[in-house]
Tab-separated table of C-alpha atoms and ligand atoms in Angstrom:
chain	number	residue	atom	x	y	z
J	517	MET	CA	244.617	36.481	110.218
J	518	GLY	CA	244.445	40.319	110.468
J	519	ASP	CA	244.138	43.196	112.759
J	520	VAL	CA	241.681	42.740	115.663
J	521	THR	CA	238.247	44.328	114.885
J	522	PRO	CA	235.819	43.337	117.652
J	523	LEU	CA	232.640	41.744	116.304
J	524	PRO	CA	229.440	43.717	116.892
J	525	GLY	CA	228.455	42.836	120.453
J	526	THR	CA	231.916	41.943	121.660
J	527	ALA	CA	234.592	44.008	123.352
J	528	LEU	CA	238.367	43.717	123.404
J	529	PHE	CA	240.477	44.161	126.572
J	530	ARG	CA	244.204	44.113	127.057
J	531	SER	CA	245.832	43.333	130.206
J	532	THR	CA	249.054	45.214	131.270
J	533	SER	CA	249.541	42.901	134.287
J	534	THR	CA	253.290	41.778	134.430
J	535	GLY	CA	254.986	39.539	136.969
J	536	SER	CA	258.548	39.200	138.151
J	537	VAL	CA	260.958	36.855	136.463
J	538	PRO	CA	261.384	33.837	138.857
J	539	GLY	CA	264.654	32.444	139.911
J	540	THR	CA	264.199	29.216	137.882
J	541	SER	CA	267.117	27.629	136.068
J	542	SER	CA	264.989	25.524	133.746
J	543	PRO	CA	266.416	26.022	130.346
J	544	SER	CA	263.211	25.612	128.337
J	545	PRO	CA	260.480	26.092	127.315
J	546	GLY	CA	260.270	29.827	127.942
J	547	LEU	CA	257.569	31.349	125.974
J	548	ILE	CA	254.206	29.810	126.000
J	549	LEU	CA	251.147	30.782	123.766
J	550	GLY	CA	248.039	30.330	125.903
J	551	VAL	CA	244.516	29.885	124.411
J	552	GLU	CA	241.294	30.118	126.367
J	553	THR	CA	237.872	29.496	124.883
J	554	SER	CA	236.083	27.488	127.574
J	555	CYS	CA	233.022	29.831	127.984
J	556	ASP	CA	232.362	33.308	126.524
J	557	GLU	CA	235.819	34.887	126.507
J	558	THR	CA	238.022	34.295	123.555
J	559	ALA	CA	241.604	34.902	124.736
J	560	ALA	CA	245.264	34.439	123.819
J	561	ALA	CA	248.365	35.402	125.756
J	562	ILE	CA	252.111	35.002	125.736
J	563	VAL	CA	253.757	34.262	129.022
J	564	GLU	CA	257.427	33.779	129.854
J	565	ARG	CA	258.395	30.890	132.207
J	566	GLY	CA	255.010	30.780	133.783
J	567	THR	CA	255.210	34.122	135.424
J	568	THR	CA	255.892	37.094	133.255
J	569	VAL	CA	252.975	38.291	130.988
J	570	ARG	CA	254.247	39.492	127.550
J	571	SER	CA	250.838	40.031	126.179
J	572	SER	CA	247.253	39.145	127.209
J	573	VAL	CA	244.239	39.785	124.840
J	574	VAL	CA	240.678	38.971	126.046
J	575	SER	CA	237.729	39.461	123.562
J	576	SER	CA	234.633	39.281	125.720
J	577	GLN	CA	231.342	38.152	124.071
J	578	VAL	CA	229.228	39.533	126.866
J	579	ASP	CA	227.171	41.825	124.687
J	580	LEU	CA	226.261	39.056	122.432
J	581	HIS	CA	224.803	36.967	125.342
J	582	VAL	CA	223.252	39.796	127.378
J	583	ARG	CA	219.944	39.747	125.633
J	584	TYR	CA	219.478	36.102	126.734
J	585	GLY	CA	220.503	36.639	130.360
J	586	GLY	CA	223.273	34.094	130.162
J	587	VAL	CA	225.713	32.366	127.828
J	588	VAL	CA	224.167	30.585	124.879
J	589	PRO	CA	226.579	27.798	123.870
J	590	GLU	CA	225.925	27.733	120.119
J	591	VAL	CA	226.407	31.557	119.934
J	592	ALA	CA	229.602	31.242	121.970
J	593	SER	CA	231.331	28.648	119.828
J	594	ARG	CA	230.470	30.612	116.679
J	595	ALA	CA	231.992	33.754	118.094
J	596	HIS	CA	235.142	31.880	119.176
J	597	VAL	CA	235.590	30.633	115.472
J	598	GLU	CA	235.492	34.170	114.260
J	599	LEU	CA	237.474	35.833	116.945
J	600	LEU	CA	240.280	33.364	117.800
J	601	ASN	CA	242.634	34.101	114.845
J	602	PRO	CA	242.755	37.894	115.263
J	603	VAL	CA	242.963	37.551	119.035
J	604	VAL	CA	246.016	35.179	118.629
J	605	VAL	CA	247.625	37.540	116.076
J	606	SER	CA	247.154	40.406	118.467
J	607	ALA	CA	248.805	38.525	121.313
J	608	LEU	CA	251.829	37.615	119.200
J	609	GLU	CA	252.291	40.999	117.810
J	610	GLU	CA	251.950	42.698	121.269
J	611	ALA	CA	254.616	40.210	122.527
J	612	GLY	CA	256.839	41.348	119.589
J	613	LEU	CA	256.673	37.857	117.916
J	614	ASP	CA	256.466	37.082	114.234
J	615	ARG	CA	252.852	36.104	113.571
J	616	HIS	CA	253.843	33.653	110.848
J	617	ALA	CA	256.753	31.902	112.672
J	618	PRO	CA	256.752	33.000	116.300
J	619	ALA	CA	259.701	31.894	118.496
J	620	ILE	CA	257.487	30.164	121.003
J	621	ASP	CA	258.195	27.110	123.049
J	622	ALA	CA	254.747	25.513	123.247
J	623	VAL	CA	250.999	26.117	122.725
J	624	ALA	CA	248.742	25.597	125.811
J	625	ALA	CA	244.954	25.497	125.484
J	626	THR	CA	242.173	24.907	128.102
J	627	VAL	CA	240.813	21.408	127.479
J	628	GLY	CA	238.034	21.442	130.211
J	629	PRO	CA	235.843	22.086	132.129
J	630	GLY	CA	233.647	24.181	129.876
J	631	LEU	CA	231.253	24.201	127.010
J	632	ILE	CA	232.205	21.458	124.576
J	633	GLY	CA	231.699	23.455	121.333
J	634	SER	CA	233.666	26.354	122.848
J	635	LEU	CA	236.470	24.136	124.095
J	636	LEU	CA	236.790	22.352	120.690
J	637	VAL	CA	237.421	25.645	118.911
J	638	GLY	CA	240.455	26.596	121.116
J	639	VAL	CA	241.790	23.033	121.446
J	640	SER	CA	241.680	22.376	117.607
J	641	ALA	CA	243.238	25.739	116.869
J	642	ALA	CA	246.003	25.268	119.443
J	643	LYS	CA	246.799	21.781	118.133
J	644	ALA	CA	246.993	23.114	114.576
J	645	MET	CA	249.350	25.907	115.635
J	646	ALA	CA	251.509	23.420	117.587
J	647	LEU	CA	251.710	21.203	114.510
J	648	ALA	CA	252.453	24.089	112.096
J	649	TRP	CA	255.207	25.576	114.336
J	650	ASP	CA	256.614	22.326	115.452
J	651	VAL	CA	256.213	22.884	119.151
J	652	PRO	CA	254.591	20.844	121.909
J	653	PHE	CA	250.827	21.066	122.666
J	654	VAL	CA	249.860	21.303	126.293
J	655	GLY	CA	246.251	20.585	127.459
J	656	VAL	CA	245.339	22.783	130.570
J	657	ASN	CA	242.632	22.318	133.207
J	658	HIS	CA	240.769	25.558	133.461
J	659	LEU	CA	240.445	25.411	137.183
J	660	GLU	CA	244.105	24.851	137.732
J	661	ALA	CA	244.791	27.686	135.312
J	662	HIS	CA	242.660	29.994	137.557
J	663	LEU	CA	244.936	29.179	140.460
J	664	TYR	CA	248.020	30.024	138.335
J	665	ALA	CA	246.750	33.584	137.863
J	666	SER	CA	248.400	34.130	141.379
J	667	PHE	CA	251.743	33.115	140.122
J	668	LEU	CA	251.667	35.709	137.300
J	669	ALA	CA	252.435	38.432	139.696
J	670	ALA	CA	253.860	36.758	142.769
J	671	ALA	CA	256.156	33.818	141.674
J	672	ASP	CA	257.259	33.053	145.185
J	673	LEU	CA	254.111	32.158	147.066
J	674	GLU	CA	254.689	29.922	149.946
J	675	PHE	CA	253.370	26.372	150.394
J	676	PRO	CA	251.267	24.954	151.831
J	677	MET	CA	248.914	27.500	150.337
J	678	VAL	CA	245.122	27.624	150.845
J	679	VAL	CA	243.241	28.566	147.576
J	680	LEU	CA	239.721	29.781	147.714
J	681	LEU	CA	238.619	29.073	144.065
J	682	VAL	CA	235.382	30.822	143.332
J	683	SER	CA	233.994	31.027	139.817
J	684	GLY	CA	230.801	30.791	137.763
J	685	GLY	CA	230.692	26.939	137.931
J	686	HIS	CA	232.843	26.060	141.005
J	687	THR	CA	233.385	26.933	144.736
J	688	MET	CA	236.269	24.991	146.126
J	689	LEU	CA	238.831	25.240	149.000
J	690	ILE	CA	242.097	23.569	147.902
J	691	VAL	CA	245.368	23.034	149.622
J	692	MET	CA	248.358	23.490	147.241
J	693	HIS	CA	251.390	21.527	148.574
J	694	ASP	CA	253.653	22.255	145.640
J	695	HIS	CA	253.233	22.862	141.849
J	696	GLY	CA	250.824	20.282	140.610
J	697	SER	CA	250.130	18.765	144.091
J	698	TYR	CA	246.736	19.553	145.483
J	699	GLY	CA	244.404	18.356	147.994
J	700	LEU	CA	240.627	19.242	148.019
J	701	LEU	CA	239.430	20.547	151.374
J	702	GLY	CA	235.810	21.293	150.509
J	703	GLN	CA	233.507	22.434	147.756
J	704	THR	CA	229.768	23.446	147.199
J	705	VAL	CA	227.054	20.882	147.337
J	706	ASP	CA	224.876	22.798	144.863
J	707	ASP	CA	225.258	26.239	143.232
J	708	ALA	CA	228.569	27.931	142.784
J	709	ALA	CA	229.260	31.276	144.359
J	710	GLY	CA	229.308	32.979	140.993
J	711	GLU	CA	226.129	31.326	139.963
J	712	ALA	CA	224.368	32.631	143.082
J	713	PHE	CA	225.584	36.241	142.257
J	714	ASP	CA	224.316	35.860	138.643
J	715	LYS	CA	220.951	34.402	139.612
J	716	VAL	CA	220.273	37.141	142.330
J	717	ALA	CA	221.353	39.902	139.851
J	718	ARG	CA	219.064	38.540	137.129
J	719	PHE	CA	216.168	38.430	139.695
J	720	LEU	CA	216.874	41.935	140.855
J	721	GLY	CA	216.860	43.003	137.186
J	722	LEU	CA	220.452	44.304	137.456
J	723	GLY	CA	221.577	42.419	134.243
J	724	TYR	CA	224.315	39.991	133.257
J	725	PRO	CA	226.916	39.028	134.281
J	726	GLY	CA	225.639	39.449	137.728
J	727	GLY	CA	228.730	39.397	139.920
J	728	PRO	CA	230.245	42.736	138.871
J	729	LEU	CA	226.732	44.365	138.892
J	730	ILE	CA	225.973	43.257	142.501
J	731	ASP	CA	229.438	44.430	143.561
J	732	LYS	CA	228.516	47.788	142.091
J	733	ALA	CA	225.060	48.084	143.370
J	734	ALA	CA	226.142	47.038	146.838
J	735	VAL	CA	228.407	50.246	147.081
J	736	ASP	CA	225.255	52.257	147.625
J	737	GLY	CA	223.463	49.812	149.794
J	738	ASP	CA	223.303	48.803	153.573
J	739	ALA	CA	224.979	45.340	154.040
J	740	ALA	CA	223.235	45.095	157.474
J	741	ALA	CA	219.790	46.080	156.207
J	742	ILE	CA	218.604	42.409	155.786
J	743	ARG	CA	220.011	39.380	157.676
J	744	PHE	CA	219.993	36.667	154.988
J	745	PRO	CA	220.962	33.088	156.050
J	746	ARG	CA	224.471	31.856	156.033
J	747	PRO	CA	223.965	28.315	154.708
J	748	MET	CA	226.037	25.445	156.323
J	749	MET	CA	228.042	27.908	158.200
J	750	ASP	CA	228.925	25.389	161.004
J	751	GLU	CA	229.479	22.383	158.778
J	752	GLY	CA	233.186	22.101	158.093
J	753	LEU	CA	234.414	23.142	154.677
J	754	VAL	CA	231.381	22.507	152.523
J	755	PHE	CA	229.458	25.244	151.003
J	756	SER	CA	225.753	25.688	149.818
J	757	PHE	CA	224.451	28.741	147.980
J	758	SER	CA	221.149	27.648	146.567
J	759	GLY	CA	219.327	28.260	149.843
J	760	LEU	CA	220.698	31.738	150.013
J	761	LYS	CA	219.599	32.545	146.544
J	762	THR	CA	216.084	31.207	147.324
J	763	ALA	CA	215.954	33.200	150.592
J	764	VAL	CA	216.723	36.443	148.709
J	765	VAL	CA	213.980	35.801	146.122
J	766	ARG	CA	211.469	35.050	148.806
J	767	TRP	CA	212.418	38.081	150.791
J	768	VAL	CA	212.153	40.461	147.721
J	769	LYS	CA	208.749	38.953	146.780
J	770	GLU	CA	207.478	39.616	150.299
J	771	HIS	CA	208.826	43.178	150.314
J	772	PRO	CA	207.873	44.847	147.011
J	773	GLY	CA	209.484	48.167	146.590
J	774	CYS	CA	212.474	47.344	148.723
J	775	SER	CA	215.922	48.855	147.797
J	776	SER	CA	217.843	46.713	145.401
J	777	ALA	CA	221.067	48.197	146.715
J	778	ASP	CA	220.274	46.987	150.254
J	779	VAL	CA	219.379	43.517	148.925
J	780	ALA	CA	222.574	43.382	146.748
J	781	ALA	CA	224.721	44.476	149.719
J	782	SER	CA	222.975	42.213	152.304
J	783	PHE	CA	223.217	39.190	149.813
J	784	GLN	CA	226.844	39.879	149.088
J	785	GLU	CA	227.696	40.189	152.762
J	786	ALA	CA	225.992	36.771	153.492
J	787	ALA	CA	227.868	35.053	150.673
J	788	VAL	CA	231.267	36.602	151.495
J	789	ASP	CA	230.671	35.876	155.209
J	790	VAL	CA	230.452	32.140	154.447
J	791	LEU	CA	233.459	32.156	152.040
J	792	VAL	CA	235.609	34.032	154.472
J	793	THR	CA	234.543	31.919	157.662
J	794	LYS	CA	235.310	28.595	155.813
J	795	THR	CA	238.672	29.990	154.505
J	796	ARG	CA	239.612	30.838	158.030
J	797	ARG	CA	238.877	27.259	159.079
J	798	ALA	CA	240.858	25.977	156.149
J	799	LEU	CA	243.884	27.954	156.950
J	800	GLN	CA	243.815	26.811	160.553
J	801	GLN	CA	243.224	23.256	159.570
J	802	VAL	CA	246.129	23.112	157.133
J	803	GLY	CA	248.519	25.383	159.104
J	804	ALA	CA	248.939	27.258	155.836
J	805	SER	CA	251.785	29.506	154.936
J	806	SER	CA	249.859	31.592	152.513
J	807	LEU	CA	246.410	32.162	151.006
J	808	CYS	CA	245.279	33.070	147.528
J	809	LEU	CA	241.938	33.713	145.780
J	810	ALA	CA	241.204	32.636	142.340
J	811	GLY	CA	238.260	32.638	139.804
J	812	GLY	CA	235.924	35.348	138.706
J	813	VAL	CA	234.353	35.978	142.207
J	814	ALA	CA	237.801	36.760	143.483
J	815	ALA	CA	237.426	40.068	141.632
J	816	ASN	CA	234.621	40.928	144.205
J	817	SER	CA	235.566	44.041	146.259
J	818	ARG	CA	234.015	42.893	149.572
J	819	LEU	CA	235.638	39.469	149.273
J	820	ARG	CA	239.059	41.043	148.526
J	821	ALA	CA	238.686	43.322	151.602
J	822	ARG	CA	237.515	40.583	153.934
J	823	ALA	CA	240.212	38.065	152.733
J	824	ALA	CA	242.936	40.734	153.246
J	825	ALA	CA	241.674	41.348	156.741
J	826	LEU	CA	241.474	37.527	157.407
J	827	ALA	CA	245.076	37.107	156.327
J	828	ASP	CA	246.243	39.918	158.569
J	829	GLU	CA	244.329	38.459	161.495
J	830	VAL	CA	245.852	34.875	160.871
J	831	GLY	CA	249.221	36.303	160.081
J	832	VAL	CA	249.802	34.736	156.554
J	833	PRO	CA	250.563	36.589	153.276
J	834	VAL	CA	247.488	36.819	150.962
J	835	PHE	CA	247.549	37.086	147.273
J	836	LEU	CA	244.741	38.604	145.349
J	837	PRO	CA	245.324	38.468	141.579
J	838	PRO	CA	244.697	41.708	139.683
J	839	ARG	CA	240.914	41.700	138.796
J	840	ASP	CA	241.603	41.180	134.954
J	841	LEU	CA	243.501	38.040	135.878
J	842	CYS	CA	240.652	36.712	138.172
J	843	THR	CA	238.025	36.439	135.344
J	844	ASP	CA	238.783	34.196	132.305
J	845	ASN	CA	241.935	34.978	130.468
J	846	ALA	CA	244.707	33.123	128.534
J	847	ALA	CA	247.724	34.309	130.648
J	848	MET	CA	246.722	32.016	133.414
J	849	VAL	CA	246.381	29.148	130.889
J	850	ALA	CA	249.856	29.858	129.528
J	851	ALA	CA	251.185	29.939	133.045
J	852	ALA	CA	249.525	26.626	134.116
J	853	GLY	CA	250.681	25.077	130.751
J	854	TRP	CA	254.352	25.999	131.497
J	855	TRP	CA	254.250	24.184	134.862
J	856	ARG	CA	252.354	21.257	133.385
J	857	LEU	CA	254.869	20.971	130.586
J	858	GLN	CA	257.693	20.689	133.167
J	859	SER	CA	255.892	17.943	135.272
J	860	ASP	CA	254.034	15.973	132.571
J	861	GLY	CA	255.557	16.862	129.190
J	862	PRO	CA	253.487	17.520	126.063
J	863	THR	CA	249.894	16.380	125.698
J	864	PRO	CA	249.336	13.907	122.807
J	865	LEU	CA	247.489	15.477	119.809
J	866	ASP	CA	244.817	12.743	120.012
J	867	ALA	CA	243.700	13.880	123.561
J	868	GLY	CA	240.207	15.454	123.317
J	869	ALA	CA	238.392	18.200	125.251
J	870	VAL	CA	236.509	17.190	128.484
J	871	PRO	CA	233.613	19.397	129.220
J	872	SER	CA	233.205	18.037	132.948
J	873	LEU	CA	236.959	17.775	133.726
J	874	ALA	CA	237.547	17.718	137.455
J	875	PHE	CA	240.141	19.614	139.487
J	876	PRO	CA	243.403	17.561	139.244
J	877	ILE	CA	243.658	16.463	142.841
J	878	ARG	CA	246.753	14.362	143.642
U	473	KG4	O1	236.209	32.558	136.508
U	473	KG4	P1	235.210	33.211	135.714
U	473	KG4	O2	235.428	34.354	134.878
U	473	KG4	O3	234.454	32.029	134.734
U	473	KG4	C1	234.298	30.681	135.049
U	473	KG4	O4	235.222	29.955	134.967
U	473	KG4	O5	233.160	30.420	135.608
U	473	KG4	O6	233.972	33.520	136.694
U	473	KG4	C2	232.784	34.023	136.209
U	473	KG4	C3	231.998	34.288	137.576
U	473	KG4	C4	230.536	34.898	137.162
U	473	KG4	O7	229.601	34.229	137.986
U	473	KG4	C5	230.630	36.369	137.533
U	473	KG4	O8	229.445	36.874	137.848
U	473	KG4	C6	231.568	36.293	138.748
U	473	KG4	O9	232.596	35.435	138.312
U	473	KG4	N1	232.231	37.668	139.020
U	473	KG4	C7	232.009	38.227	140.149
U	473	KG4	C8	232.625	39.502	140.013
U	473	KG4	N2	233.256	39.552	138.750
U	473	KG4	C9	232.909	38.343	138.159
U	473	KG4	N3	231.233	37.962	141.217
U	473	KG4	C10	231.234	38.833	142.177
U	473	KG4	N4	231.797	40.064	142.182
U	473	KG4	C11	232.475	40.492	141.119
U	473	KG4	N5	233.111	41.569	141.040
U	474	ZN	ZN1	236.922	30.567	134.675
């Protein structure tokens, strides 16, 4: 292990997000090392009692995959192998811990859902570190981890809480009754919201990953320029984004020379409109005490603004995690790992990675 030198085509980010220390009296464990390698971010973090970020290091492989217009699984797993050790060392040292014998209480790693080769790199390394340092290993569900990003900066969110979980692979409305206790309110029947952003961006030639690029392009566009469809708007809490993506592609083909900024802004408005309308319905159905957004798409400026306005209108507090905690990171994994350790205890070392792991509804 040595100092972190980003591989060619990768970039290193450090989070300075910190949370408040909660009023928990649980004596242990306090410090969790989190490891995240489910897709194309190699990340490690140290989090105290599920809420206070002591360090968070994310090495993005985005430039390695950009030439292919998406994540190439084989390339991703090889990059994780090279990046993980220096990223872990960096997270330990930034938290002021000894890199050879850190005073941590457990090692948590994402066990799914995700790319199997990528997951196995993080899970194997986390188990080896847990064995070497004689601390428990905790397997973490990546989707539950996204939700715990909210607790990193606001430990006292009120239940029942409605969570709009919007990432590259999932779009779900969840009710959280308590730590580890969830109900599924609705989800997408086809594409995830992030997938639609990525596909539309690729079609417009904006690049990859598409979400942040649509967000940026939309700033100069007119959101009312094109009235794209709002699929399944009147149908309860289920989502569908594949028809919206197809409608955008068809419209652009029929209007050569149209403004990409107008298309980006109008597409974004349609997608956000559906997300916010269904979230309003979920808040009312549940009688929720709070709202939180989670997942990469929760970094979207328009969605954040509309969600804040919705919470105001309904009269509930809303929590929007800082943008760097919305997209994949290991601080959220360490936070979810701490809570899971309290409820379920350590994960056996013979437990494997599960690429299609579902959200832990119970
Ligand atoms: O949660 P995440 O980092 O990874 C998954 O678990 O999937 O989410 C990645 C997704 C990608 O589809 C990306 O385009 C989208 O989040 N995303 C955004 C924004 N930032 C990331 N979508 C819209 N606006 C953004 N600012
Ligand atoms: Zn994710």
